[in-house]
Coordinates of C-alpha atoms and ligand atoms in Angstrom, one line a residue:
X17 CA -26.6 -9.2 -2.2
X18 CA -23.3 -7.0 -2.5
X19 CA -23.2 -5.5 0.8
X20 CA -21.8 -1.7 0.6
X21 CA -21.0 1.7 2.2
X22 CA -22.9 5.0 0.8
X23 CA -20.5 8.2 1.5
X24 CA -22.6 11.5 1.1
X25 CA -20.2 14.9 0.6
X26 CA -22.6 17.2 2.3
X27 CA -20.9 20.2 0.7
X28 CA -22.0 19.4 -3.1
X29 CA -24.7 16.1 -2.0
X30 CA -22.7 13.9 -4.1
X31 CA -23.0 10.5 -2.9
X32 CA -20.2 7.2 -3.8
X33 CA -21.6 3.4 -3.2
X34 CA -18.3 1.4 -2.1
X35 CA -18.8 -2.2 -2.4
X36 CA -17.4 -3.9 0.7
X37 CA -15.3 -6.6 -0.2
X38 CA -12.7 -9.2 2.1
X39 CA -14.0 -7.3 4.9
X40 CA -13.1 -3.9 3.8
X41 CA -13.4 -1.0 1.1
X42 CA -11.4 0.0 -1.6
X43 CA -9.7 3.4 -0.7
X44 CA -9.4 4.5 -3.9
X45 CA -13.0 4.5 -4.9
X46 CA -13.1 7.3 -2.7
X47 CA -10.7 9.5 -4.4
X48 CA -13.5 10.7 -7.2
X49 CA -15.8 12.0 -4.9
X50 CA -13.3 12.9 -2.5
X51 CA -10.1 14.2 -4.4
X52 CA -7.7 15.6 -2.3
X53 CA -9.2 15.0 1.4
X54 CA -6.8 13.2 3.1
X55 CA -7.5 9.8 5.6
X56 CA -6.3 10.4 9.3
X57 CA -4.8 6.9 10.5
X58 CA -2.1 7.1 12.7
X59 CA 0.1 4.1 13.3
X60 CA -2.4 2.1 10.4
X61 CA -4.7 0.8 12.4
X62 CA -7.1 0.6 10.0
X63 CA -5.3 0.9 6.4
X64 CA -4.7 -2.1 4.4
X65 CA -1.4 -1.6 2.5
X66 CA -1.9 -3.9 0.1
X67 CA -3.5 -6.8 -1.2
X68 CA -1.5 -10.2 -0.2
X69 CA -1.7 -14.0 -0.7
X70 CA 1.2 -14.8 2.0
X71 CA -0.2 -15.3 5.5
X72 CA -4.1 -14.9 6.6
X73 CA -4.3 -14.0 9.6
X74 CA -7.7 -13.7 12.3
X75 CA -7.2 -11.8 15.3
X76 CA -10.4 -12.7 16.8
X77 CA -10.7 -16.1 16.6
X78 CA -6.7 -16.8 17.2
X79 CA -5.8 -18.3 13.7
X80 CA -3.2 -18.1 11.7
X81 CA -2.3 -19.5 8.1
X82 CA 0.9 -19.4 5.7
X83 CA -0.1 -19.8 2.0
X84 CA -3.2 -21.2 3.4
X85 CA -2.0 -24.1 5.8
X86 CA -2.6 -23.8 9.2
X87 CA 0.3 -22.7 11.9
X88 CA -0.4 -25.8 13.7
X89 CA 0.1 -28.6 11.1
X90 CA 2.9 -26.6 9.6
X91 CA 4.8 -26.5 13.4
X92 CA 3.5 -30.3 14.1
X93 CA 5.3 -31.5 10.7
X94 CA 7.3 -29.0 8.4
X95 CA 10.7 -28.0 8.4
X96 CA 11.8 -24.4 8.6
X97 CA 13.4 -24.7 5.1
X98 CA 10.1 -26.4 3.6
X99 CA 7.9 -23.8 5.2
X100 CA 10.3 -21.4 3.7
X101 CA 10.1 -22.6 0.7
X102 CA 5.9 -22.0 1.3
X103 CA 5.8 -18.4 1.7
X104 CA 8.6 -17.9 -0.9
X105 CA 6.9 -19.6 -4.2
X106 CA 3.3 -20.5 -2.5
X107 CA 3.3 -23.8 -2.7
X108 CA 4.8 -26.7 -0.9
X109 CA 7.5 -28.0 -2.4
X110 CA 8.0 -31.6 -4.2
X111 CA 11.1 -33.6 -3.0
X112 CA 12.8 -32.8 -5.8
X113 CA 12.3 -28.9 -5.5
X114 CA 13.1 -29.2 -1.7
X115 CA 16.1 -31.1 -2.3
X116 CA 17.4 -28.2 -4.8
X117 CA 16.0 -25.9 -2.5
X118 CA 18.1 -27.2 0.6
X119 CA 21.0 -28.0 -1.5
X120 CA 20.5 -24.1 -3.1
X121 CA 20.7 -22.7 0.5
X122 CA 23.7 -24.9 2.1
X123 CA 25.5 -23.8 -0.5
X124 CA 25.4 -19.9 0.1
X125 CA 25.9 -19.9 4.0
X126 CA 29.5 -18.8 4.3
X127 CA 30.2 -15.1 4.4
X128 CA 32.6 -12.9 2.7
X129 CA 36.3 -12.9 4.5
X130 CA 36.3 -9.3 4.3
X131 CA 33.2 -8.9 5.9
X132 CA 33.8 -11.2 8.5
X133 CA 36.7 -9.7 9.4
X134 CA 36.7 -5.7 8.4
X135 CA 33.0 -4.8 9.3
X136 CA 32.3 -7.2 12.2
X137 CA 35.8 -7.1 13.6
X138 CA 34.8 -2.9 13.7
X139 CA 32.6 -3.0 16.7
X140 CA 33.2 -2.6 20.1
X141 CA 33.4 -5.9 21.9
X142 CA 30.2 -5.8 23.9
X143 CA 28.2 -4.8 20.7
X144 CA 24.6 -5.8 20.8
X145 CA 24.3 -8.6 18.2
X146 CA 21.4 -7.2 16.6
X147 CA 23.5 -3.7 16.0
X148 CA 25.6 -6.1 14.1
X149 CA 23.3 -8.0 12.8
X150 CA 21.5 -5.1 11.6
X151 CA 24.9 -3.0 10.1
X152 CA 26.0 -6.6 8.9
X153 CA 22.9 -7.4 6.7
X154 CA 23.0 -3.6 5.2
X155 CA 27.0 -4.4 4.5
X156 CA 26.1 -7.2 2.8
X157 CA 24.8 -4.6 -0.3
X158 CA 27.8 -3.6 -1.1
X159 CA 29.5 -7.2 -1.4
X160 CA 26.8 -7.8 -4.2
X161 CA 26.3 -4.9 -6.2
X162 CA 24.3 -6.7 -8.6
X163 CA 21.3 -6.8 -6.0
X164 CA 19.7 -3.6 -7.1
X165 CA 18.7 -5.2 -10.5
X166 CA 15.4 -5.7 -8.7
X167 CA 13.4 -6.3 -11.9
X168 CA 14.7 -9.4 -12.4
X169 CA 13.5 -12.4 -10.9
X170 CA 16.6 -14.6 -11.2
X171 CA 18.5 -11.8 -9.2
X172 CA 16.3 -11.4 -6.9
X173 CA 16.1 -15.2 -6.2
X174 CA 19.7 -15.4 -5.9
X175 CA 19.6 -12.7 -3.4
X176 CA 16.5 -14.4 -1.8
X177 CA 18.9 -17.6 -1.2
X178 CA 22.3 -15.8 -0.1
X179 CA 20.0 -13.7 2.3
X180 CA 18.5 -17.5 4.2
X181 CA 21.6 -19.0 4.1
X182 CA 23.8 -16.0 5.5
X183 CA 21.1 -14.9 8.5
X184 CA 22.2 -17.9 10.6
X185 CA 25.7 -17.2 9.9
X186 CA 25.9 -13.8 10.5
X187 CA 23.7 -14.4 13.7
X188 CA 26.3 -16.9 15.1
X189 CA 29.2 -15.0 14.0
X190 CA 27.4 -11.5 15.8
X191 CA 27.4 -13.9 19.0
X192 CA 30.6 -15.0 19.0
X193 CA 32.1 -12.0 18.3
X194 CA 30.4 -10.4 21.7
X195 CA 31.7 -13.5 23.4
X196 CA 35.2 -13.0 22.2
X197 CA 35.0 -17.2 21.1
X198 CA 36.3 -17.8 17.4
X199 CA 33.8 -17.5 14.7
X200 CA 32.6 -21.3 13.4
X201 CA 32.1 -22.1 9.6
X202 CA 28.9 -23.3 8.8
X203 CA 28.7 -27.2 7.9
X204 CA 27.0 -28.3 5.0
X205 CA 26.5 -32.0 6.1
X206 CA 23.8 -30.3 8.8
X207 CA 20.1 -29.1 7.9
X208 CA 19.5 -25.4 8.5
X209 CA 18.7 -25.5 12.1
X210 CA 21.7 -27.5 13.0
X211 CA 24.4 -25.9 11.4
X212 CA 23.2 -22.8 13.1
X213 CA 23.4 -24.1 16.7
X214 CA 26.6 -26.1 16.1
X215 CA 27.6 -21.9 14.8
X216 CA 26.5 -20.8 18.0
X217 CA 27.7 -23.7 20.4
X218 CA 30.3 -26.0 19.7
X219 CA 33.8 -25.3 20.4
X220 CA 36.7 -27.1 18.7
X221 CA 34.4 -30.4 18.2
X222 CA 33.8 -31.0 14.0
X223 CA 31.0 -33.6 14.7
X224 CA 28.9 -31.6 17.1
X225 CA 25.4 -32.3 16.9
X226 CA 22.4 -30.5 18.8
X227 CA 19.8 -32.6 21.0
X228 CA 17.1 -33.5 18.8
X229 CA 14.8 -32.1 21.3
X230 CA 16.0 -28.9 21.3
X231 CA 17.1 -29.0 17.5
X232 CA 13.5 -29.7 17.1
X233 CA 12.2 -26.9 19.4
X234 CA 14.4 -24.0 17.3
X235 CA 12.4 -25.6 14.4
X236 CA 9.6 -25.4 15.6
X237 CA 10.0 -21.6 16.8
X238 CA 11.6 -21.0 13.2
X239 CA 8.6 -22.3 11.6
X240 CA 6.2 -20.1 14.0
X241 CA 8.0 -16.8 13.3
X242 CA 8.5 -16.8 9.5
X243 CA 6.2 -14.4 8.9
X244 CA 3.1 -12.3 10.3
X245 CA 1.5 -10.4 7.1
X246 CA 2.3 -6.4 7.4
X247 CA 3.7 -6.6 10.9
X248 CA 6.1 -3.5 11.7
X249 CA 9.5 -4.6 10.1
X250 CA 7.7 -6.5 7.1
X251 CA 6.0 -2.5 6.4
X252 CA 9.6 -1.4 7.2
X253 CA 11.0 -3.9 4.5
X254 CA 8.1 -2.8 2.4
X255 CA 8.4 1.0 2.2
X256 CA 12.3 1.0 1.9
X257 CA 12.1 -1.7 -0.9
X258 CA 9.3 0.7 -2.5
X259 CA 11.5 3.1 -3.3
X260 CA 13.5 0.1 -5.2
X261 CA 16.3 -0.1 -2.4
X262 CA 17.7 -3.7 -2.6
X263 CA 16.8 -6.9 -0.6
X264 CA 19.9 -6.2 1.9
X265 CA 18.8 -2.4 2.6
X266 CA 15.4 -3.5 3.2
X267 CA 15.9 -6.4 4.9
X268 CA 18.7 -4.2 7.4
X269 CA 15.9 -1.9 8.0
X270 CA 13.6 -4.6 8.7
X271 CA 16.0 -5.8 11.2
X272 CA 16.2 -2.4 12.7
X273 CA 12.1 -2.2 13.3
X274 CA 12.5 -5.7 14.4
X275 CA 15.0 -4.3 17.2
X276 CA 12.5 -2.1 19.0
X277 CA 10.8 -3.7 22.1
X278 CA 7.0 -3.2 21.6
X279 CA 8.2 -5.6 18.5
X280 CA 10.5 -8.3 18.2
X281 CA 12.6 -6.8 21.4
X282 CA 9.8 -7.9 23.4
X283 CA 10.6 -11.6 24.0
X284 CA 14.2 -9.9 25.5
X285 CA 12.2 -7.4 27.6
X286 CA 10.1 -10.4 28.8
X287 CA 12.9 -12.5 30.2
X288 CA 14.2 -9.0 32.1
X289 CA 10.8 -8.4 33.2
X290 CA 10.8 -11.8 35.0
X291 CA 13.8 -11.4 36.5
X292 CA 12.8 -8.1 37.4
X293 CA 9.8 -10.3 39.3
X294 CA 12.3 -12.3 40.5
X295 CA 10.0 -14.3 42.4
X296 CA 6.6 -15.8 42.0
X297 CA 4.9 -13.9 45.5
X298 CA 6.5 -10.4 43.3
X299 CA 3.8 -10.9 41.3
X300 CA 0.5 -9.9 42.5
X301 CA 2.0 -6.5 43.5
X302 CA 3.8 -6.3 39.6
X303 CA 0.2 -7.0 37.8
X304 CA -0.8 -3.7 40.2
X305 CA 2.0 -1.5 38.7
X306 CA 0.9 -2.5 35.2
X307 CA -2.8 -2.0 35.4
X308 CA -1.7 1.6 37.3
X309 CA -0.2 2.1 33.6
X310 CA 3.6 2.2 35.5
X311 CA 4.4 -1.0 33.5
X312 CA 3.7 -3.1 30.5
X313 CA 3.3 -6.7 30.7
X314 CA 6.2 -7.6 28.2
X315 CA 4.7 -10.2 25.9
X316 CA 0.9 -9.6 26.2
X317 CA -0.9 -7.8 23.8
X318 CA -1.1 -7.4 20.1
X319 CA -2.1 -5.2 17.4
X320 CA -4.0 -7.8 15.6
X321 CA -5.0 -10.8 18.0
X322 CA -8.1 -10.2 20.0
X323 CA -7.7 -14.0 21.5
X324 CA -4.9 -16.4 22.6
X325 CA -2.1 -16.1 20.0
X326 CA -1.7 -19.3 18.6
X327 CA 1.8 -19.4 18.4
X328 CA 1.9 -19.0 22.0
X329 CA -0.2 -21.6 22.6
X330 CA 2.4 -23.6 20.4
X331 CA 5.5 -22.5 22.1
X332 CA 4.0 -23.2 25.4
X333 CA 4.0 -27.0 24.8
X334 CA 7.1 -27.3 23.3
X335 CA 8.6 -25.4 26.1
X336 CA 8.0 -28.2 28.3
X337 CA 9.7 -31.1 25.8
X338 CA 13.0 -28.1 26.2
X339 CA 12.5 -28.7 29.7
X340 CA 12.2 -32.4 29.9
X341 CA 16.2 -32.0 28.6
X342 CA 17.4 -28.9 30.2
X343 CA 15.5 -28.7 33.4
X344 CA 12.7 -26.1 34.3
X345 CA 13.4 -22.8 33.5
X346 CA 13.2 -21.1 36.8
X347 CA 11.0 -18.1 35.7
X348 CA 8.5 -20.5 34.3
X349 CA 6.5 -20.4 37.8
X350 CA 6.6 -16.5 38.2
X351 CA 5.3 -16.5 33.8
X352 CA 2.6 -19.4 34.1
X353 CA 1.3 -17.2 37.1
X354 CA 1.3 -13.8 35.3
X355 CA -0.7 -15.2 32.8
X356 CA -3.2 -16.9 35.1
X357 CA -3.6 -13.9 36.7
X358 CA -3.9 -12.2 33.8
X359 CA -6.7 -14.0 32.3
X360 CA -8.7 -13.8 35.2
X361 CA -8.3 -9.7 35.7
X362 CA -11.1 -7.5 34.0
X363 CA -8.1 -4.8 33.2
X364 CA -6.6 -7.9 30.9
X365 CA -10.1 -9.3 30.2
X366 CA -12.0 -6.2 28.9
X367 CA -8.8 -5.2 26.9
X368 CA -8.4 -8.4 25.3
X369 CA -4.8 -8.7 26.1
X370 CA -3.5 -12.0 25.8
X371 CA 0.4 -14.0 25.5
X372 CA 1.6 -13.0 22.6
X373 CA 4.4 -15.3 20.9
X374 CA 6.9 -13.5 22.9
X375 CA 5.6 -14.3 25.9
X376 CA 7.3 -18.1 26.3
X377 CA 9.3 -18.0 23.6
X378 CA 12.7 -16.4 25.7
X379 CA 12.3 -18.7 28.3
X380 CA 12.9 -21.3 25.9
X381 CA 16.1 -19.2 24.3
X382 CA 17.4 -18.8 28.1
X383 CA 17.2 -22.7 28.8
X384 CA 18.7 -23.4 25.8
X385 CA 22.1 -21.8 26.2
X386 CA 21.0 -18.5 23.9
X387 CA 21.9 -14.8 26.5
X388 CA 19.4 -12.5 26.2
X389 CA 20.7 -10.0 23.8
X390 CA 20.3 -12.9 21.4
X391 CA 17.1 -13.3 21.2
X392 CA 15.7 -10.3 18.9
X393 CA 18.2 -12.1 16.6
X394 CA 16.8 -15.4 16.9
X395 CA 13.5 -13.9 15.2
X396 CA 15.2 -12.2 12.8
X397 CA 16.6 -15.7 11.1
X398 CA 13.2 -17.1 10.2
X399 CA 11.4 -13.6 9.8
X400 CA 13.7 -12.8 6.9
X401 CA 11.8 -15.7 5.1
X402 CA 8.6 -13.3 5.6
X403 CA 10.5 -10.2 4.7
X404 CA 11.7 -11.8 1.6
X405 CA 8.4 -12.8 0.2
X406 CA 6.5 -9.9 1.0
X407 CA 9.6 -8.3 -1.0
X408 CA 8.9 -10.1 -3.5
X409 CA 4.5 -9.8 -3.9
X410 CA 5.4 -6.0 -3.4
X411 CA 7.8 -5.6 -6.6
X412 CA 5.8 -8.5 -8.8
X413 CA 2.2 -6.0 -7.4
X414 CA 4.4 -3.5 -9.4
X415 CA 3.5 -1.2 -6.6
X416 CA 3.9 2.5 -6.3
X417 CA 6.4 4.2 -3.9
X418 CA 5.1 3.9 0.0
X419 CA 4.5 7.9 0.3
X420 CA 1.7 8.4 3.5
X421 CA -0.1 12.4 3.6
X422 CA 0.4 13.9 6.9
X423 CA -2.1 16.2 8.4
X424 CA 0.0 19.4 9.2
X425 CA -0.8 21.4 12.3
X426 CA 2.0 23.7 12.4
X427 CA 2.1 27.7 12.1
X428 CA 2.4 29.0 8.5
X429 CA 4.0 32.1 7.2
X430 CA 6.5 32.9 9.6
X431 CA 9.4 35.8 8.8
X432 CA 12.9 34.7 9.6
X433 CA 14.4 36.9 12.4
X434 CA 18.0 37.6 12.6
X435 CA 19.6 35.3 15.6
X436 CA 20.6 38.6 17.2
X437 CA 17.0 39.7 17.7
X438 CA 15.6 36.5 18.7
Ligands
LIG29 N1 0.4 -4.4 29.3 C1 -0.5 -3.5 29.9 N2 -1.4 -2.9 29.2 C2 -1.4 -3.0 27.9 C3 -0.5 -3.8 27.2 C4 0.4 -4.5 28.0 N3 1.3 -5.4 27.4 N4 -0.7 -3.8 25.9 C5 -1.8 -3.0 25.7 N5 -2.2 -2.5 26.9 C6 -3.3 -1.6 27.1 C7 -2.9 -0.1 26.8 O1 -2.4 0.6 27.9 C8 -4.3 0.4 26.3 O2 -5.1 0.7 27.5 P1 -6.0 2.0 27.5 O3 -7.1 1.7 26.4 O4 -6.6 2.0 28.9 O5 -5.2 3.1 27.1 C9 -4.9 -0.8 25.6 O6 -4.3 -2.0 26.2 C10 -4.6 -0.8 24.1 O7 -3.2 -0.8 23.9 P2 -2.5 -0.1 22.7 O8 -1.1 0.4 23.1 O9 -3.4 0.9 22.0 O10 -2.3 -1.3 21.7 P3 -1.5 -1.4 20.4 O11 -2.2 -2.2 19.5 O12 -1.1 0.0 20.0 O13 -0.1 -2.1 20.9 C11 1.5 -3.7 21.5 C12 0.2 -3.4 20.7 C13 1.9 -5.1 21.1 C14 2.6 -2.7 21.0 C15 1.2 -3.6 23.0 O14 0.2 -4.5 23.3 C16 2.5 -3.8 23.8 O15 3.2 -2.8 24.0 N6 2.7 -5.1 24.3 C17 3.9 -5.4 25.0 C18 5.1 -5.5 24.1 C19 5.0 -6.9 23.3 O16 4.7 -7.9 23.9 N7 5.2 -6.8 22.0 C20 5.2 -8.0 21.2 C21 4.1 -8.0 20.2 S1 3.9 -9.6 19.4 C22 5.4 -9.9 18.5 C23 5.6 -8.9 17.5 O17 4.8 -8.6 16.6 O18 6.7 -8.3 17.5

C-alpha cells in the first residue's frame, strides 16, 4: 500500500492526496490546491532542494554513502583521486579511465603566472589563506572565459579538471604566501596528495617525499570530506550556479560559506577552543559554560546526524597512526575527555549532539605541520570534488533558478518625508 498525506483547505473543503515517497512529499503537488500560499522553512530544515544520486546520507543511524559505497570501505581502500572520480561520473573507475583520469589532473595543476603573481601577490602579508583562496578561485574566471559555456559538457569537464588540479596549488601557494616562503611548483611524478604536501612543506629539496603515514592520513581525510549532499556551501555552489554563473564563481562562493565557523571554520574554532581549555582539569567547568548557552562545543553537533558521525569515528583512528609518527597531540587528552563527558551529560544526550567530523580532524592538521588558519582550506581541496558534481546533476536536472519566497512582515504604504522633517 502507497502510504500518503491528505491536505484539506478548510476555506473551499478541497482535499489533495500526496503520495509519500523516499521519505518525503512532492512540494509541488501542493501547488494545485494551494496556489500561491507560500511554505515557511527557515534555514531548510525541512525542504529537499532537489532530487540527487551523489551521496545518501542517514543521520540517525550514522551512515554515509558516495554513489552508493560506504564511507568506510571507500576511506579503508580508495584514493582521493579514484573517489573523485566516483562522485564525478558515478561509477568507479576502470584502470584505464583512472589512469587518464590522474594523468588528466597532473596535468592542469600549475597556475597562471599572472595570477600567481598579480592577484595573490595583492594581499596583505598576513592574509587569511582562505580570503585568498576564496578571491583566488573567483579570479580564476576570468583567466578562462570560456567557462561560462555551461551547456556543454566537454567545457564543463575541462573546467571540472583545472578546478581539482589547481585547489592544491592555490592552497599551498595561499600558505606560502602568508609565510613569506617561495611558492613551490607542483610535481607531476607525485599522486595528488603528495604533490600537495611537498607544495606546502619542502623547502629547496626536489625529491621530497611525505611520510607515508601521514600522506596516507591526508588521504584519508580527503576521501572523508569530498562531499556531504546539500550541506551549506554545496547549496551555496548550487544557487549561484542556478543562475548559470560559472564553475569558478560558484565554487568561490562555495569557498566563502565553507569559511564561516558553524561550517567548515569549525575544525579551526575547535583547535582554539582547546587551547582556550588549555588543560584537561579546564574542562568540567568549560562543559558548564556551554550547557549555560555561553559557549558552543566547536565540533559537536550537526544538522543532519542524530548519532556518532561516521567520519569522526574514522578520523579518530587514523589520528592515532599520525601520532605513532609525530607524537601525541597535546590537546588530545583535554578532546578525548570533552567528548566523554559529553556523551555521558543529558544536555548532550537528550540533544543528540555528537563529534562531528570536525571534531578530530584539526588535531590531526596541527600535528602535522598545517597552522591553524589552514585548515578551513584543507576541506576546501577535497570538497570542491562535491561542489563540482552537485554542479554538474544541477545543470544536467536542467533546473530552474534557486529563487526562495519570503514571508514579509514589514509596514506597507509609508509616505516619504523630507529629511528636514524627520
Ligand atoms: N554546543 C552546544 N549546544 C549545541 C551545539 C553545540 N555545538 N550544537 C547545537 N546545540 C544545541 C543548541 O543550543 C540547541 O539547544 P536548544 O534546543 O536548547 O536551543 C540545540 O542543540 C539544537 O541546535 P541548533 O542550533 O538548532 O542546531 P542546528 O542544526 O541549527 O546547528 C550546527 C547545527 C552544526 C550549526 C551546530 O550544532 C553548531 O553550531 N555546532 C558547532 C559548530 C560545528 O561543529 N560545526 C561543524 C558542523 S559539521 C561540518 C560541516 O558541515 O561543516
Amino acid at each position: 500500500m502507497t502510504e500518503s498525506i491528505t491536505i484539506t483547505d478548510n476555506r473551499t473543503g478541497e482535499s489533495v492526496e500526496v503520495p509519500i515517497e523516499n521519505g518525503g512529499v512532492d512540494a509541488s503537488a501542493w501547488k494545485t490546491l494551494l496556489p500561491g500560499l507560500w511554505f515557511l522553512d527557515p534555514a531548510f530544515g525541512t525542504t529537499a532542494s532537489t532530487e540527487s544520486a551523489i551521496t545518501y546520507l542517514d543521520g540517525g543511524a550514522g551512515e554515509l554513502e558516495y554513489r552508493g559505497y560506504p564511507i568506510e570501505q571507500l576511506a579503508e581502500h580508495s584514493t582521493h583521486l579514484e573517489v573523485a572520480h566516483l562522485l564525478l561520473n558515478g561509477d568507479l573507475p576502470t584502470t584505464a579511465e583512472l589512469d587518464s583520469w590522474v594523468d588528466d589532473i597532473t596535468h592542469h595543476t600549475f597556475l597562471h603566472e599572472n595570477f600567481r603573481r598579480r592577484i595573490y601577490d595583492a594581499f596583505h602579508y598576513d592574509a587569511h589563506p582562505m580570503g585568498l583562496l576564496t578571491s583566488g578561485v573567483a579570479g580564476l574566471s576570468t583567466f578562462y572565459p570560456s567557462s561560462k559555456e555551461i551547456d556543454d559538457p566537454d567545457v564543463r569537464m575541462q573546467q571540472i579538471v583545472r578546478l581539482v588540479a589547481k585547489m592544491p596549488t592555490l592552497a599551498a601557494a595561499a600558505y606560502r604566501f602568508s609565510k613569506g616562503l617561495p611558492f613551490v611548483f607542483p610535481r607531476n611524478d607525485l599522486d595528488y596528495t603528495s604533490n600537495f604536501l611537498a607544495m606546502m612543506f619542502s623547502i629547496a629539496e626536489d625529491d621530497w617525499v611525505p611520510d607515508p603515514a601521514l600522506k596516507r592520513a591526508m588521504e584519508i581525510l580527503f576521501i572523508l570530506h569530498a562531499d556531504h549532499e546539500q550541506n551549506c556551501s554545496t547549496t551555496a555552489a548550487r544557487v549561484v550556479g542556478s543562475a548559470h554563473a560559472d564553475p569558478y564563481v560558484s565554487v568561490a562562493a562555495a569557498c566563502a560559506a565553507l569559511y564561516g565557523p558553524r561550517h567548515g571554520g569549525a575544525n579551526e574554532a575547535v583547535l582554539r577552543m582547546l587551547g582556550e581549555i588549555g588543560s584537561y582539569d579546564n574542562v568540567d567547568a568549560y562543559m558548564e559554560r556551554v550547557k549555560s548557552g555561553e559557549e558552543r562545543l566547536m565540533g559537536f553537533g550537526h544538522r543532519v546526524y542524530k548519532n556518532y558521525d561516521p567520519r569522526a569515528r574514522i578520523i579518530k583512528d587514523a589520528a592515532h597512526d599520525v601520532f605513532a609518527v609525530t607524537g601525541k597531540n597535546p590537546l588530545l587528552d583535554i578532546a578525548l575527555k570533552l567528548e566523554e563527558v559529553a556523551l555521558a551529560d543529558p544536555y548532550f544526550v537528550d540533544r543528540k549532539l555528537y563529534p562531528n567530523v570536525d571534531f578530530y580532524s584539526g588535531l590531526i592538521y596541527q600535528s602535522m605541520g598545517f597552522p591553524t588558519e589552514m585548515f578551513t582550506v584543507l576541506f576546501a581541496i577535497p570538497r570542491t570534488v562535491g561542489w563540482l558534481a552537485h554542479w554538474q546533476e544541477m545543470l544536467e536536472q536542467d533546473s530552474r533558478i534557486a529563487r526562495p519566497r519570503q514571508v514579509y512582515t514589514g509596514e506597507r504604504g509609508r509616505q516619504y518625508v523630507p529629511i528636514d522633517e524627520r
